């Protein structure tokens, strides 16, 4: 399928800008982050499919659904001020990582045998990792930032290999915003602890 390179680049750039907007709003726990997320995901559906990253393309459909779910979860508290930062125990993390690895092996094998997908196992790893981590964001689990740091670090290599340079730069910028996000949520967690005493 032939795509217009100008449209491809424009979709990637606008998707990247919206993705940065999402993350900056999420750091500040502003609910409008989910709208930026949804719009960015729709653009990246096109970009990833065109790049032959089929798991990443499918991930964008999931992201749209999770954007709606995240919006509803964050609205449950009434206002952004009532969102509560939480943590998972070790058992939850072991389960989450096991699920990511098993699904990566299974879908990577399917992709490598039945599609022309580029880098099927790495594509699968970043996709399943992002799915689990997105759920963690919607549930306001502070460890989501650590998961994102690992996934985004791997994703940089994946996107450079497919010549998605704007997206690779976006994910590099993400690494710095992730650190800020973790610190911000950690501070909020401390404030919540003090107010509950």
mmCIF file of C-alpha atoms in Angstrom:
data_model
loop_
_atom_site.group_PDB
_atom_site.id
_atom_site.type_symbol
_atom_site.label_atom_id
_atom_site.label_comp_id
_atom_site.label_asym_id
_atom_site.label_seq_id
_atom_site.Cartn_x
_atom_site.Cartn_y
_atom_site.Cartn_z
ATOM 1 C CA UNK A 1 0.000 0.000 0.000
ATOM 2 C CA UNK A 2 1.463 3.381 -0.984
ATOM 3 C CA UNK A 3 1.175 6.215 1.484
ATOM 4 C CA UNK A 4 2.000 9.859 0.928
ATOM 5 C CA UNK A 5 5.228 10.612 2.876
ATOM 6 C CA UNK A 6 4.013 14.141 3.695
ATOM 7 C CA UNK A 7 0.810 12.785 5.260
ATOM 8 C CA UNK A 8 2.827 10.119 7.096
ATOM 9 C CA UNK A 9 5.193 12.702 8.574
ATOM 10 C CA UNK A 10 2.401 15.116 9.455
ATOM 11 C CA UNK A 11 0.401 12.368 11.207
ATOM 12 C CA UNK A 12 3.494 11.312 13.137
ATOM 13 C CA UNK A 13 4.374 14.880 14.193
ATOM 14 C CA UNK A 14 0.834 15.794 15.311
ATOM 15 C CA UNK A 15 0.489 12.427 17.070
ATOM 16 C CA UNK A 16 3.776 13.073 18.896
ATOM 17 C CA UNK A 17 2.732 16.578 19.977
ATOM 18 C CA UNK A 18 -0.591 15.266 21.308
ATOM 19 C CA UNK A 19 1.231 12.434 23.080
ATOM 20 C CA UNK A 20 3.491 14.915 24.859
ATOM 21 C CA UNK A 21 0.384 16.911 25.758
ATOM 22 C CA UNK A 22 -1.138 13.758 27.229
ATOM 23 C CA UNK A 23 1.866 13.035 29.374
ATOM 24 C CA UNK A 24 2.262 16.594 30.653
ATOM 25 C CA UNK A 25 -1.425 16.681 31.602
ATOM 26 C CA UNK A 26 -1.185 13.219 33.215
ATOM 27 C CA UNK A 27 1.777 14.344 35.335
ATOM 28 C CA UNK A 28 -0.409 17.157 36.665
ATOM 29 C CA UNK A 29 -3.335 14.720 36.996
ATOM 30 C CA UNK A 30 -5.546 16.768 34.686
ATOM 31 C CA UNK A 31 -8.326 14.635 33.268
ATOM 32 C CA UNK A 32 -8.103 16.201 29.788
ATOM 33 C CA UNK A 33 -4.970 14.113 29.297
ATOM 34 C CA UNK A 34 -7.257 11.308 28.109
ATOM 35 C CA UNK A 35 -8.624 13.358 25.183
ATOM 36 C CA UNK A 36 -5.078 14.109 23.979
ATOM 37 C CA UNK A 37 -4.343 10.379 24.401
ATOM 38 C CA UNK A 38 -7.309 9.345 22.231
ATOM 39 C CA UNK A 39 -6.511 11.784 19.416
ATOM 40 C CA UNK A 40 -2.830 10.818 19.431
ATOM 41 C CA UNK A 41 -3.758 7.128 19.354
ATOM 42 C CA UNK A 42 -5.968 7.584 16.295
ATOM 43 C CA UNK A 43 -3.105 9.226 14.411
ATOM 44 C CA UNK A 44 -0.606 6.590 15.539
ATOM 45 C CA UNK A 45 -2.909 3.812 14.357
ATOM 46 C CA UNK A 46 -2.227 5.062 10.841
ATOM 47 C CA UNK A 47 1.502 5.648 11.459
ATOM 48 C CA UNK A 48 2.230 2.244 13.026
ATOM 49 C CA UNK A 49 0.285 0.255 10.460
ATOM 50 C CA UNK A 50 2.164 2.033 7.701
ATOM 51 C CA UNK A 51 5.487 1.202 9.423
ATOM 52 C CA UNK A 52 4.675 -2.525 9.543
ATOM 53 C CA UNK A 53 4.391 -2.531 13.340
ATOM 54 C CA UNK A 54 1.101 -4.380 13.484
ATOM 55 C CA UNK A 55 1.055 -4.969 17.230
ATOM 56 C CA UNK A 56 1.734 -1.278 17.809
ATOM 57 C CA UNK A 57 -1.086 -0.445 15.366
ATOM 58 C CA UNK A 58 -3.488 -2.758 17.210
ATOM 59 C CA UNK A 59 -2.302 -1.189 20.456
ATOM 60 C CA UNK A 60 -3.659 2.158 19.278
ATOM 61 C CA UNK A 61 -7.182 0.715 19.081
ATOM 62 C CA UNK A 62 -6.751 -0.489 22.651
ATOM 63 C CA UNK A 63 -5.446 2.962 23.604
ATOM 64 C CA UNK A 64 -8.609 4.627 22.331
ATOM 65 C CA UNK A 65 -10.727 2.272 24.459
ATOM 66 C CA UNK A 66 -8.434 2.786 27.466
ATOM 67 C CA UNK A 67 -8.612 6.542 26.957
ATOM 68 C CA UNK A 68 -12.357 6.321 27.480
ATOM 69 C CA UNK A 69 -11.879 3.954 30.431
ATOM 70 C CA UNK A 70 -9.218 6.208 31.973
ATOM 71 C CA UNK A 71 -11.504 9.213 31.631
ATOM 72 C CA UNK A 72 -14.299 7.349 33.450
ATOM 73 C CA UNK A 73 -11.969 6.049 36.177
ATOM 74 C CA UNK A 74 -10.568 9.489 36.881
ATOM 75 C CA UNK A 75 -14.078 10.986 36.913
ATOM 76 C CA UNK A 76 -15.219 8.548 39.624
ATOM 77 C CA UNK A 77 -13.668 10.705 42.332
ATOM 78 C CA UNK A 78 -15.744 13.687 41.227
ATOM 79 C CA UNK A 79 -12.841 16.039 40.466
ATOM 80 C CA UNK A 80 -9.137 15.696 39.771
ATOM 81 C CA UNK A 81 -8.434 16.762 43.359
ATOM 82 C CA UNK A 82 -9.989 13.552 44.686
ATOM 83 C CA UNK A 83 -7.878 11.125 42.642
ATOM 84 C CA UNK A 84 -5.925 8.777 44.886
ATOM 85 C CA UNK A 85 -2.450 7.497 43.989
ATOM 86 C CA UNK A 86 -2.089 3.824 44.894
ATOM 87 C CA UNK A 87 0.547 1.034 44.826
ATOM 88 C CA UNK A 88 0.659 -2.631 43.866
ATOM 89 C CA UNK A 89 2.183 -5.370 45.989
ATOM 90 C CA UNK A 90 5.002 -7.645 44.772
ATOM 91 C CA UNK A 91 2.544 -10.387 43.781
ATOM 92 C CA UNK A 92 0.718 -8.049 41.405
ATOM 93 C CA UNK A 93 3.997 -7.048 39.758
ATOM 94 C CA UNK A 94 5.150 -10.651 39.333
ATOM 95 C CA UNK A 95 1.810 -11.511 37.767
ATOM 96 C CA UNK A 96 1.877 -8.469 35.463
ATOM 97 C CA UNK A 97 5.431 -9.135 34.233
ATOM 98 C CA UNK A 98 4.659 -12.836 33.704
ATOM 99 C CA UNK A 99 1.580 -11.989 31.647
ATOM 100 C CA UNK A 100 3.585 -9.522 29.541
ATOM 101 C CA UNK A 101 6.333 -12.079 28.829
ATOM 102 C CA UNK A 102 3.978 -14.970 28.035
ATOM 103 C CA UNK A 103 1.843 -12.865 25.699
ATOM 104 C CA UNK A 104 4.994 -11.476 24.066
ATOM 105 C CA UNK A 105 6.274 -14.980 23.272
ATOM 106 C CA UNK A 106 2.919 -16.181 21.970
ATOM 107 C CA UNK A 107 2.075 -13.184 19.800
ATOM 108 C CA UNK A 108 5.685 -12.735 18.660
ATOM 109 C CA UNK A 109 5.660 -16.318 17.406
ATOM 110 C CA UNK A 110 2.366 -15.796 15.568
ATOM 111 C CA UNK A 111 3.576 -12.550 13.998
ATOM 112 C CA UNK A 112 6.892 -14.030 12.891
ATOM 113 C CA UNK A 113 5.246 -17.071 11.292
ATOM 114 C CA UNK A 114 2.092 -15.596 9.728
ATOM 115 C CA UNK A 115 2.749 -11.914 8.967
ATOM 116 C CA UNK A 116 5.345 -9.618 7.475
ATOM 117 C CA UNK A 117 5.583 -7.733 10.791
ATOM 118 C CA UNK A 118 8.819 -5.909 11.468
ATOM 119 C CA UNK A 119 10.654 -6.990 14.657
ATOM 120 C CA UNK A 120 7.723 -9.121 15.870
ATOM 121 C CA UNK A 121 8.985 -10.004 19.356
ATOM 122 C CA UNK A 122 10.095 -6.486 20.249
ATOM 123 C CA UNK A 123 6.854 -5.114 18.786
ATOM 124 C CA UNK A 124 4.910 -7.589 20.917
ATOM 125 C CA UNK A 125 6.917 -6.812 24.081
ATOM 126 C CA UNK A 126 6.377 -3.062 23.894
ATOM 127 C CA UNK A 127 2.722 -3.552 23.002
ATOM 128 C CA UNK A 128 1.814 -5.944 25.822
ATOM 129 C CA UNK A 129 3.888 -3.911 28.265
ATOM 130 C CA UNK A 130 2.049 -0.760 27.233
ATOM 131 C CA UNK A 131 -1.329 -2.469 27.627
ATOM 132 C CA UNK A 132 -0.595 -3.490 31.208
ATOM 133 C CA UNK A 133 0.924 -0.107 32.019
ATOM 134 C CA UNK A 134 -2.015 1.794 30.555
ATOM 135 C CA UNK A 135 -4.302 -0.129 32.892
ATOM 136 C CA UNK A 136 -1.999 0.912 35.745
ATOM 137 C CA UNK A 137 -2.293 4.592 34.762
ATOM 138 C CA UNK A 138 -6.099 4.352 34.695
ATOM 139 C CA UNK A 139 -6.007 2.828 38.205
ATOM 140 C CA UNK A 140 -3.600 5.578 39.401
ATOM 141 C CA UNK A 141 -0.841 3.113 40.339
ATOM 142 C CA UNK A 142 2.393 5.013 40.929
ATOM 143 C CA UNK A 143 4.559 2.200 39.554
ATOM 144 C CA UNK A 144 3.167 2.870 36.061
ATOM 145 C CA UNK A 145 5.966 5.410 35.637
ATOM 146 C CA UNK A 146 8.652 2.745 36.203
ATOM 147 C CA UNK A 147 7.010 0.380 33.707
ATOM 148 C CA UNK A 148 6.752 3.198 31.162
ATOM 149 C CA UNK A 149 10.450 4.015 31.557
ATOM 150 C CA UNK A 150 11.448 0.451 30.655
ATOM 151 C CA UNK A 151 8.949 0.144 27.782
ATOM 152 C CA UNK A 152 9.783 3.535 26.302
ATOM 153 C CA UNK A 153 13.523 2.837 26.451
ATOM 154 C CA UNK A 154 12.998 -0.308 24.358
ATOM 155 C CA UNK A 155 10.576 1.520 22.071
ATOM 156 C CA UNK A 156 13.209 4.100 21.105
ATOM 157 C CA UNK A 157 15.275 1.395 19.425
ATOM 158 C CA UNK A 158 12.180 -0.107 17.803
ATOM 159 C CA UNK A 159 11.090 3.193 16.268
ATOM 160 C CA UNK A 160 14.569 4.165 15.071
ATOM 161 C CA UNK A 161 14.805 0.787 13.311
ATOM 162 C CA UNK A 162 11.605 1.623 11.402
ATOM 163 C CA UNK A 163 12.782 5.191 10.626
ATOM 164 C CA UNK A 164 10.102 6.733 12.836
ATOM 165 C CA UNK A 165 12.486 9.417 14.032
ATOM 166 C CA UNK A 166 9.893 11.881 15.365
ATOM 167 C CA UNK A 167 8.399 9.107 17.444
ATOM 168 C CA UNK A 168 11.834 7.993 18.679
ATOM 169 C CA UNK A 169 12.557 11.574 19.797
ATOM 170 C CA UNK A 170 9.124 11.703 21.433
ATOM 171 C CA UNK A 171 9.909 8.583 23.446
ATOM 172 C CA UNK A 172 13.311 10.001 24.413
ATOM 173 C CA UNK A 173 11.546 13.118 25.739
ATOM 174 C CA UNK A 174 9.106 10.799 27.513
ATOM 175 C CA UNK A 175 11.960 9.398 29.618
ATOM 176 C CA UNK A 176 12.517 12.814 31.210
ATOM 177 C CA UNK A 177 8.794 13.497 31.656
ATOM 178 C CA UNK A 178 8.390 10.050 33.230
ATOM 179 C CA UNK A 179 10.925 10.951 35.917
ATOM 180 C CA UNK A 180 9.031 14.189 36.599
ATOM 181 C CA UNK A 181 5.744 12.265 36.628
ATOM 182 C CA UNK A 182 7.013 9.740 39.139
ATOM 183 C CA UNK A 183 8.252 12.477 41.459
ATOM 184 C CA UNK A 184 4.994 14.411 41.126
ATOM 185 C CA UNK A 185 2.847 11.365 41.913
ATOM 186 C CA UNK A 186 5.193 10.412 44.759
ATOM 187 C CA UNK A 187 4.671 13.862 46.268
ATOM 188 C CA UNK A 188 0.908 13.467 45.863
ATOM 189 C CA UNK A 189 1.126 10.067 47.560
ATOM 190 C CA UNK A 190 2.948 11.653 50.513
ATOM 191 C CA UNK A 191 0.344 14.409 50.780
ATOM 192 C CA UNK A 192 -2.445 11.804 50.711
ATOM 193 C CA UNK A 193 -0.691 9.874 53.489
ATOM 194 C CA UNK A 194 -0.436 12.965 55.647
ATOM 195 C CA UNK A 195 -4.059 13.970 55.086
ATOM 196 C CA UNK A 196 -5.304 10.478 55.970
ATOM 197 C CA UNK A 197 -3.491 10.533 59.348
#
